[in-house]
Coordinates of C-alpha atoms in Angstrom, one line a residue:
M81 CA 99.9 128.1 119.1
A82 CA 102.1 125.4 117.8
L83 CA 103.0 127.2 114.4
S84 CA 103.0 130.5 116.1
R85 CA 106.1 128.9 118.2
I86 CA 107.6 127.0 115.3
W87 CA 107.6 130.1 113.2
S88 CA 109.3 131.9 116.1
A89 CA 111.9 129.4 116.7
F90 CA 112.3 129.5 112.8
I91 CA 113.8 133.3 113.0
I92 CA 115.3 133.3 116.3
V93 CA 117.4 130.2 115.5
A94 CA 118.5 132.0 112.0
I95 CA 119.4 135.0 113.8
I96 CA 121.5 133.3 116.3
V97 CA 123.5 131.2 114.4
A98 CA 124.2 134.1 111.9
S99 CA 125.2 136.0 115.0
I100 CA 127.7 133.2 115.7
K101 CA 129.0 132.8 112.1
L102 CA 129.5 136.7 112.0
M103 CA 131.7 136.9 115.3
S104 CA 133.7 133.7 114.6
S105 CA 134.6 134.3 111.1
H106 CA 135.7 137.0 108.9
S107 CA 134.6 135.3 105.8
E108 CA 131.2 135.6 107.1
A109 CA 131.4 139.6 107.6
T110 CA 128.2 140.1 105.3
I111 CA 125.9 137.5 106.5
F112 CA 123.5 140.1 107.8
S113 CA 123.4 141.5 104.6
K114 CA 122.8 138.1 102.5
M115 CA 120.3 137.5 104.7
V116 CA 118.2 140.7 104.3
I117 CA 118.9 141.8 100.7
G118 CA 120.9 139.1 99.1
K119 CA 119.5 136.9 96.1
Q120 CA 119.7 133.4 95.4
G121 CA 122.9 133.0 93.1
D122 CA 124.9 136.1 94.3
T123 CA 128.6 135.6 94.8
S124 CA 131.1 136.3 97.6
N125 CA 134.9 135.4 97.3
T126 CA 137.7 134.9 99.3
K127 CA 141.4 134.4 98.7
V128 CA 142.9 131.1 99.7
L129 CA 146.7 132.0 99.8
D130 CA 147.8 129.0 101.6
S131 CA 147.3 125.7 99.2
M132 CA 147.8 123.5 102.2
A133 CA 144.1 124.9 103.1
L134 CA 142.9 123.1 100.3
S135 CA 142.8 119.3 99.8
P136 CA 144.9 117.4 97.0
V137 CA 141.7 116.8 95.1
I138 CA 141.1 120.1 94.7
I139 CA 144.3 121.4 94.0
K140 CA 144.7 118.7 91.3
T141 CA 141.5 119.5 89.6
I142 CA 142.1 123.4 89.5
A143 CA 145.4 122.8 87.8
E144 CA 144.0 120.4 85.0
K145 CA 140.5 121.8 84.6
K146 CA 141.6 125.9 86.1
E147 CA 138.1 125.4 88.3
Y148 CA 136.4 123.3 91.0
K149 CA 133.3 123.2 92.0
E150 CA 131.8 121.5 95.1
G151 CA 128.6 122.1 96.3
D152 CA 128.0 126.1 96.3
V153 CA 131.7 126.6 96.8
K154 CA 133.8 127.2 93.3
F155 CA 137.4 127.5 93.4
K156 CA 139.8 129.1 90.6
K157 CA 143.5 129.8 90.7
E158 CA 144.6 133.1 89.7
K159 CA 148.3 133.5 89.2
N160 CA 149.7 132.1 92.7
N161 CA 146.5 132.4 95.0
Y162 CA 143.5 130.4 95.2
I163 CA 140.1 132.1 95.1
S164 CA 137.0 130.4 96.3
F165 CA 133.6 131.8 95.1
R166 CA 130.4 130.9 97.3
E167 CA 127.1 131.2 95.9
Q168 CA 124.0 132.4 97.8
S169 CA 121.6 129.3 98.0
A170 CA 118.1 131.2 99.1
D171 CA 117.0 134.6 98.8
G172 CA 117.1 137.1 101.3
V173 CA 113.9 138.7 103.4
I174 CA 113.1 141.5 100.7
Q175 CA 113.4 139.1 97.9
T176 CA 111.5 136.1 99.6
C177 CA 108.9 138.6 100.3
W178 CA 108.6 139.6 96.8
N179 CA 108.5 136.1 95.5
A180 CA 105.4 135.3 97.9
V181 CA 103.5 137.6 96.5
E182 CA 104.7 137.0 92.6
M183 CA 103.8 133.3 93.9
C184 CA 100.3 133.9 95.1
L185 CA 99.6 136.1 91.9
K186 CA 100.4 133.2 89.6
L187 CA 98.1 131.1 91.9
I188 CA 95.4 133.4 90.9
G189 CA 94.8 132.1 87.5
I190 CA 94.9 128.5 88.7
L191 CA 92.5 128.8 91.5
A192 CA 90.4 130.9 89.4
F193 CA 89.9 128.5 86.7
F194 CA 89.7 125.1 88.8
M195 CA 87.6 126.8 91.3
G196 CA 85.2 127.9 88.3
L197 CA 85.1 124.4 87.0
M198 CA 84.7 123.4 90.8
S199 CA 81.2 125.6 91.0
I200 CA 79.9 124.2 87.5
A201 CA 80.6 120.6 89.0
E202 CA 78.4 121.4 92.1
K203 CA 75.6 122.9 90.3
A204 CA 75.7 120.2 88.1
G205 CA 75.1 117.8 91.0
G206 CA 78.6 116.0 90.2
I207 CA 80.0 116.7 93.3
R208 CA 77.1 115.3 95.4
L209 CA 77.4 111.7 92.7
L210 CA 80.9 111.9 93.5
S211 CA 80.3 112.1 97.3
K212 CA 77.7 109.2 97.3
I213 CA 80.3 106.6 95.1
V214 CA 83.0 107.2 98.1
G215 CA 80.3 107.8 100.9
P216 CA 80.7 104.5 102.4
F217 CA 84.6 104.8 103.0
F218 CA 84.2 108.3 103.8
S219 CA 81.9 108.1 106.6
K220 CA 84.1 105.9 108.6
L221 CA 87.1 108.2 107.9
F222 CA 85.7 111.3 108.4
P223 CA 82.7 110.8 110.6
E224 CA 81.7 114.4 111.3
V225 CA 81.1 114.9 107.7
P226 CA 77.5 114.1 106.9
K227 CA 76.5 111.6 104.1
G228 CA 76.5 113.5 100.6
H229 CA 78.2 116.6 101.7
P230 CA 80.0 118.4 98.9
A231 CA 83.2 118.4 101.1
T232 CA 83.4 114.8 100.1
G233 CA 83.7 115.5 96.7
H234 CA 86.3 118.2 97.0
M235 CA 88.3 115.7 99.1
V236 CA 88.1 113.3 96.5
M237 CA 89.1 115.6 93.7
N238 CA 92.4 116.6 95.8
F239 CA 93.4 113.3 96.3
S240 CA 93.1 112.2 92.8
A241 CA 94.9 114.8 91.8
N242 CA 97.6 114.1 94.1
L243 CA 97.3 110.9 93.4
L244 CA 98.6 111.7 89.7
G245 CA 101.1 114.0 90.7
L246 CA 98.9 117.1 89.4
D247 CA 100.1 119.6 91.9
N248 CA 98.6 122.7 90.2
A249 CA 95.1 121.1 90.2
A250 CA 95.5 119.5 93.9
T251 CA 95.9 122.7 95.6
P252 CA 92.6 124.7 94.2
F253 CA 90.6 121.4 94.9
G254 CA 92.3 121.0 98.5
L255 CA 91.4 124.5 99.6
K256 CA 87.8 124.0 98.3
A257 CA 87.7 121.2 100.6
M258 CA 89.3 123.1 103.7
E259 CA 86.3 125.6 102.8
S260 CA 83.8 122.7 103.0
L261 CA 84.5 121.3 106.1
Q262 CA 85.1 124.9 107.4
E263 CA 81.3 125.3 106.9
L264 CA 80.8 122.3 109.3
N265 CA 83.5 123.5 111.8
P266 CA 81.6 124.8 114.9
N267 CA 84.8 126.7 116.3
K268 CA 86.2 128.8 113.4
S269 CA 89.8 129.5 115.0
V270 CA 90.5 126.0 116.0
A271 CA 90.8 122.9 113.3
S272 CA 88.6 120.3 113.2
N273 CA 89.0 116.3 113.3
S274 CA 88.1 116.3 109.9
Q275 CA 90.2 119.1 108.5
I276 CA 93.0 117.2 110.2
M277 CA 92.9 114.0 108.9
F278 CA 92.4 115.4 105.2
L279 CA 95.1 117.7 105.8
C280 CA 97.7 115.0 106.9
L281 CA 96.7 112.4 104.3
H282 CA 97.2 115.2 101.4
A283 CA 100.5 116.4 102.9
A284 CA 101.5 112.9 103.3
G285 CA 101.6 113.1 99.4
L286 CA 100.4 109.5 98.1
S287 CA 101.8 109.8 94.2
L288 CA 101.8 107.2 91.6
I289 CA 104.3 108.8 89.1
P290 CA 106.6 111.4 90.5
V291 CA 106.7 113.3 87.2
S292 CA 108.7 116.3 87.7
V293 CA 111.7 114.3 89.6
I294 CA 111.8 112.1 86.4
A295 CA 111.8 115.0 84.1
L296 CA 114.7 116.4 86.2
R297 CA 116.7 113.1 86.3
A298 CA 116.1 112.6 82.7
S299 CA 117.5 116.5 81.8
S300 CA 120.8 115.6 83.6
N301 CA 121.2 112.5 81.8
A302 CA 120.6 110.0 84.5
S303 CA 121.1 106.9 83.0
D304 CA 117.8 105.4 84.2
P305 CA 115.7 108.4 85.1
T306 CA 112.7 106.4 86.1
D307 CA 114.8 104.1 88.6
I308 CA 113.3 105.9 91.7
F309 CA 109.5 105.3 90.7
I310 CA 109.1 102.3 92.9
P311 CA 110.8 103.9 96.0
C312 CA 108.8 106.9 95.8
L313 CA 105.8 105.2 95.5
I314 CA 106.6 103.0 98.6
V315 CA 107.2 105.7 100.7
T316 CA 104.4 107.8 99.8
F317 CA 102.6 105.0 100.7
V318 CA 104.0 104.1 103.7
G319 CA 103.7 108.2 104.9
T320 CA 100.1 108.2 104.2
M321 CA 99.5 105.0 106.3
T322 CA 101.2 106.6 109.2
A323 CA 99.7 109.8 109.1
M324 CA 96.2 107.5 108.8
L325 CA 97.0 105.5 111.5
I326 CA 98.3 108.7 114.2
V327 CA 94.9 110.7 113.4
S328 CA 92.6 107.6 113.6
F329 CA 94.4 106.8 117.0
K330 CA 94.1 110.6 118.2
Q331 CA 90.5 110.6 117.1
K332 CA 89.4 107.0 118.1
I333 CA 88.7 105.9 114.4
N334 CA 88.8 102.4 114.1
I335 CA 90.6 101.6 110.8
F336 CA 90.0 98.1 111.0
Q337 CA 86.5 98.2 109.8
P338 CA 85.7 96.2 106.7
V339 CA 84.5 99.3 104.8
I340 CA 88.2 101.0 105.6
L341 CA 90.2 98.2 105.3
G342 CA 88.4 96.8 101.9
W343 CA 89.3 100.5 100.2
I344 CA 92.7 100.1 101.5
L345 CA 93.1 96.8 100.0
S346 CA 91.8 97.8 96.8
I347 CA 93.8 100.9 96.6
S348 CA 96.5 98.9 97.4
A349 CA 95.9 96.5 94.6
V350 CA 95.4 99.2 91.9
I351 CA 98.9 100.5 93.1
A352 CA 100.4 97.2 92.8
L353 CA 99.0 96.5 89.2
L354 CA 100.5 99.9 87.8
V355 CA 103.8 99.3 89.3
W356 CA 103.8 96.0 87.8
Y357 CA 102.5 97.2 84.4
I358 CA 105.1 100.6 84.4
T359 CA 108.0 98.3 85.2
T360 CA 107.1 96.4 82.2
L361 CA 108.1 99.8 80.4
N362 CA 111.3 101.6 79.1
S363 CA 112.0 104.7 80.4
Q364 CA 111.0 106.7 77.3
S365 CA 107.9 104.8 77.4
I366 CA 107.1 105.5 80.9
A367 CA 107.8 109.5 80.6
A368 CA 105.4 108.9 77.7
F369 CA 102.6 107.2 80.1
S370 CA 102.9 109.4 83.1
G371 CA 103.0 112.5 81.1
T372 CA 99.7 111.3 79.1
L373 CA 97.9 110.4 82.4
S374 CA 98.5 113.2 83.9
S375 CA 97.1 115.7 81.4
G376 CA 94.5 112.8 80.0
V377 CA 93.0 113.2 83.5
I378 CA 93.0 116.8 84.0
L379 CA 91.2 116.8 80.2
F380 CA 89.1 114.5 81.2
I381 CA 88.1 115.8 84.7
V382 CA 87.4 119.5 82.3
L383 CA 85.1 117.5 79.9
A384 CA 82.9 115.4 82.5
I385 CA 82.3 119.0 84.2
L386 CA 81.3 120.6 80.8
L387 CA 79.1 118.0 79.8
G388 CA 77.4 117.6 83.1
G389 CA 76.8 121.1 83.1
V390 CA 75.3 120.9 79.7
Y391 CA 73.3 117.9 80.5
K392 CA 71.7 119.7 83.5
K393 CA 71.0 123.2 81.4
I394 CA 72.7 125.2 83.7
D395 CA 74.2 128.8 82.8
V396 CA 78.1 127.5 82.6
F397 CA 80.1 130.2 81.8
D398 CA 78.1 132.3 84.5
A399 CA 78.8 129.2 87.2
F400 CA 82.2 129.3 85.9
V401 CA 82.5 132.9 86.6
D402 CA 81.0 132.8 90.3
G403 CA 83.5 129.8 91.0
A404 CA 86.4 132.1 89.5
K405 CA 85.9 135.0 91.9
G406 CA 86.4 132.9 94.8
G407 CA 89.9 131.7 93.5
F408 CA 91.0 135.5 93.5
E409 CA 89.5 136.3 97.2
T410 CA 91.3 133.0 98.4
A411 CA 94.9 133.8 96.7
V412 CA 94.6 137.3 98.3
K413 CA 93.7 135.8 101.7
I414 CA 96.8 133.3 102.0
I415 CA 99.2 136.3 101.2
P416 CA 99.9 136.8 104.3
Y417 CA 100.5 133.3 105.5
L418 CA 102.5 132.7 102.7
V419 CA 104.9 136.0 103.3
G420 CA 105.4 134.8 107.1
M421 CA 106.3 131.4 106.2
L422 CA 108.5 131.6 103.2
V423 CA 110.6 134.7 105.3
A424 CA 111.5 132.3 108.7
I425 CA 112.3 129.3 106.1
S426 CA 114.4 132.1 103.6
M427 CA 116.4 133.0 107.2
L428 CA 117.3 129.5 108.0
R429 CA 118.7 128.5 104.5
T430 CA 120.9 132.1 104.6
S431 CA 121.8 132.0 107.9
G432 CA 123.8 128.9 107.3
T433 CA 121.6 126.7 109.8
F434 CA 121.2 123.7 107.7
D435 CA 124.6 123.6 107.2
V436 CA 125.5 123.3 110.7
V437 CA 122.6 120.3 111.3
I438 CA 123.9 118.5 108.0
L439 CA 127.4 118.6 109.2
G440 CA 126.2 117.2 113.0
I441 CA 124.6 114.6 111.4
K442 CA 127.3 113.3 109.1
N443 CA 129.6 113.7 112.3
F444 CA 127.4 111.7 114.6
F445 CA 127.0 108.8 111.9
A446 CA 130.8 109.1 111.1
F447 CA 131.5 108.6 114.9
L448 CA 129.1 105.5 114.9
G449 CA 131.3 104.0 112.2
A450 CA 128.0 103.6 109.6
D451 CA 128.0 104.4 106.3
T452 CA 127.0 108.1 105.6
R453 CA 126.5 108.4 102.0
F454 CA 122.8 109.1 102.9
V455 CA 123.8 112.4 104.1
E456 CA 124.9 113.7 101.3
A457 CA 121.2 113.7 100.1
L458 CA 119.4 115.0 103.5
P459 CA 119.7 118.6 102.4
T460 CA 116.9 117.8 100.4
A461 CA 114.9 115.7 102.8
L462 CA 115.1 118.7 105.5
I463 CA 114.2 121.4 103.1
R464 CA 111.4 119.3 101.2
P465 CA 108.8 119.9 104.6
L466 CA 109.9 123.7 104.3
S467 CA 110.2 124.5 100.4
G468 CA 109.3 122.6 97.5
G469 CA 111.7 124.8 95.3
G470 CA 114.3 124.7 97.5
A471 CA 114.0 120.7 97.8
R472 CA 114.3 120.6 93.9
G473 CA 117.0 123.1 93.8
M474 CA 118.9 120.9 96.7
M475 CA 118.5 117.7 94.2
V476 CA 119.4 119.6 91.1
D477 CA 122.6 120.6 93.1
T478 CA 123.0 117.1 94.6
M479 CA 122.8 115.4 90.9
T480 CA 125.8 118.4 89.7
A481 CA 127.8 117.7 92.7
Y482 CA 128.0 113.8 92.7
G483 CA 126.2 112.9 89.2
P484 CA 123.0 111.7 88.4
D485 CA 123.7 108.0 88.7
S486 CA 125.0 108.4 92.4
F487 CA 123.6 106.7 95.4
A488 CA 123.0 110.2 97.0
S489 CA 121.4 111.7 93.6
R490 CA 118.9 108.8 93.6
L491 CA 118.0 109.0 97.1
S492 CA 117.5 112.7 96.6
G493 CA 115.6 112.1 94.1
V494 CA 113.2 109.8 96.4
F495 CA 113.3 112.4 99.2
Q496 CA 111.8 114.8 96.4
G497 CA 109.1 112.8 94.9
A498 CA 108.2 111.2 98.4
A499 CA 106.3 114.0 100.4
D500 CA 104.9 117.7 100.3
T501 CA 105.9 120.6 101.8
T502 CA 104.1 120.5 104.9
F503 CA 105.0 123.9 106.6
Y504 CA 103.5 125.5 102.9
V505 CA 100.4 123.3 103.4
I506 CA 100.2 124.3 106.9
A507 CA 100.3 127.9 106.1
V508 CA 98.3 127.9 102.8
Y509 CA 95.2 125.7 103.9
F510 CA 94.6 126.7 107.5
G511 CA 95.7 130.4 106.3
S512 CA 92.7 130.0 103.6
V513 CA 90.1 129.8 106.4
S514 CA 91.6 131.6 109.1
V515 CA 92.3 128.7 111.5
K516 CA 94.8 129.3 113.9
N517 CA 95.0 126.3 116.6
T518 CA 96.3 124.0 114.5
R519 CA 96.1 121.3 117.4
Y520 CA 98.5 118.2 116.6
A521 CA 98.4 118.5 112.7
I522 CA 101.8 119.9 112.5
G523 CA 103.3 116.8 114.8
T524 CA 101.7 114.4 112.7
M525 CA 102.4 115.4 109.8
L526 CA 106.4 115.8 110.8
I527 CA 106.5 112.0 112.1
A528 CA 104.8 111.2 109.2
D529 CA 108.2 113.1 107.1
L530 CA 110.3 110.9 109.2
A531 CA 108.7 108.0 108.8
G532 CA 109.0 108.6 104.8
V533 CA 112.3 109.9 105.5
C534 CA 113.7 106.5 107.4
T535 CA 111.6 104.2 104.8
A536 CA 113.4 106.2 101.7
I537 CA 117.0 105.6 103.3
G538 CA 116.5 101.8 103.6
L539 CA 114.9 101.6 100.1
A540 CA 117.7 103.6 98.7
Y541 CA 120.1 100.9 100.3
L542 CA 118.5 98.2 98.8
F543 CA 117.7 99.4 95.7
F544 CA 121.0 101.6 95.1
G545 CA 123.4 100.0 97.4
N546 CA 126.1 99.2 94.9
S547 CA 125.7 102.6 93.1

């Protein structure tokens, strides 16, 4: 019911905001069309006849460069008139429906490949071996999962892929984990304790190296593309621990047991050593190291699974094909869930609801006399739980508007690299096993996201406060 209410609220609020904007401004006459049939990048223009309507900075910039761009609004001077061009920041309903299906079609290949590998690993006994290794820890954190159950191995594969920033590999491993946990779920339409714990930890997104964020900052000519590495790592760790504490409290799990504490401290020590090593490298070396580590792990997993299958003398290719068929079925199954969620998010963005929220937050903190520089990066944080691609676009827009080395751009990079897309995760993972009642999963994920956002803002002022 929680997801149903949130989804309904997204659409209702978006339509109400768009209706108010339509009635209050002549420049928003096409807002309904944008919400339904518009496409990202479409432009509309409005003549600004009175130069007093523009700030002196804009007028000066137009006079010198003939063009001025701020956010998604571009001003040009033609004869004696100023013309503003506004680019649509998201696709409308129709285009979003197409995009959702296209996304699932692209996901078919990735799911088929990795689920095929998982099938080989299961028949060769690799998943059972992995389950035995982490069994003592997972038996405390997931008490409802029997020792040696394949779900444990699937979850470990998912967490490992997330840890290394391997999003494409993490998704099929995670979906396989949800299927395994669903086999143990006595009420198939209601999320089990184990599913909630797994998905909340997954959504918290503990990651060692934010590869995609570093690449985007490097492509924007940041002086040090890797300067957001340590803040991202700390924020994801805080988010993960927040999710673990909340779920453990709800499920009455004692996380102060020696086994759990031992594993957490060991993981923390490994992360600390990796942080120490990476801080000794320059930006080019970090980029090379992260790329080698991420890609190398994928190739190692493929090699280990195939060698295990050959050693156990199973029909490797036949096992791969059997697993790959499941990848196709899973991708098709999640299409309705993905279409519904992405359309609701699209309507929020195209209606201008985010602009209203950001303006309200900025005015509130300005009224309190607080530093409002962090507000310029908040669009990335607000969209991140809803859309990974949208948040990535917001991060790029922030770097374009304020410069890659600005405080807002660095904070935006931390937001982008420090969390997962909560509502996408909810729609895809619970949708793949047809769970309708998510219980307290959404609330926990959003609280973990909030903890990450607050931590990111604090760390940004600590690390980049003088930017």
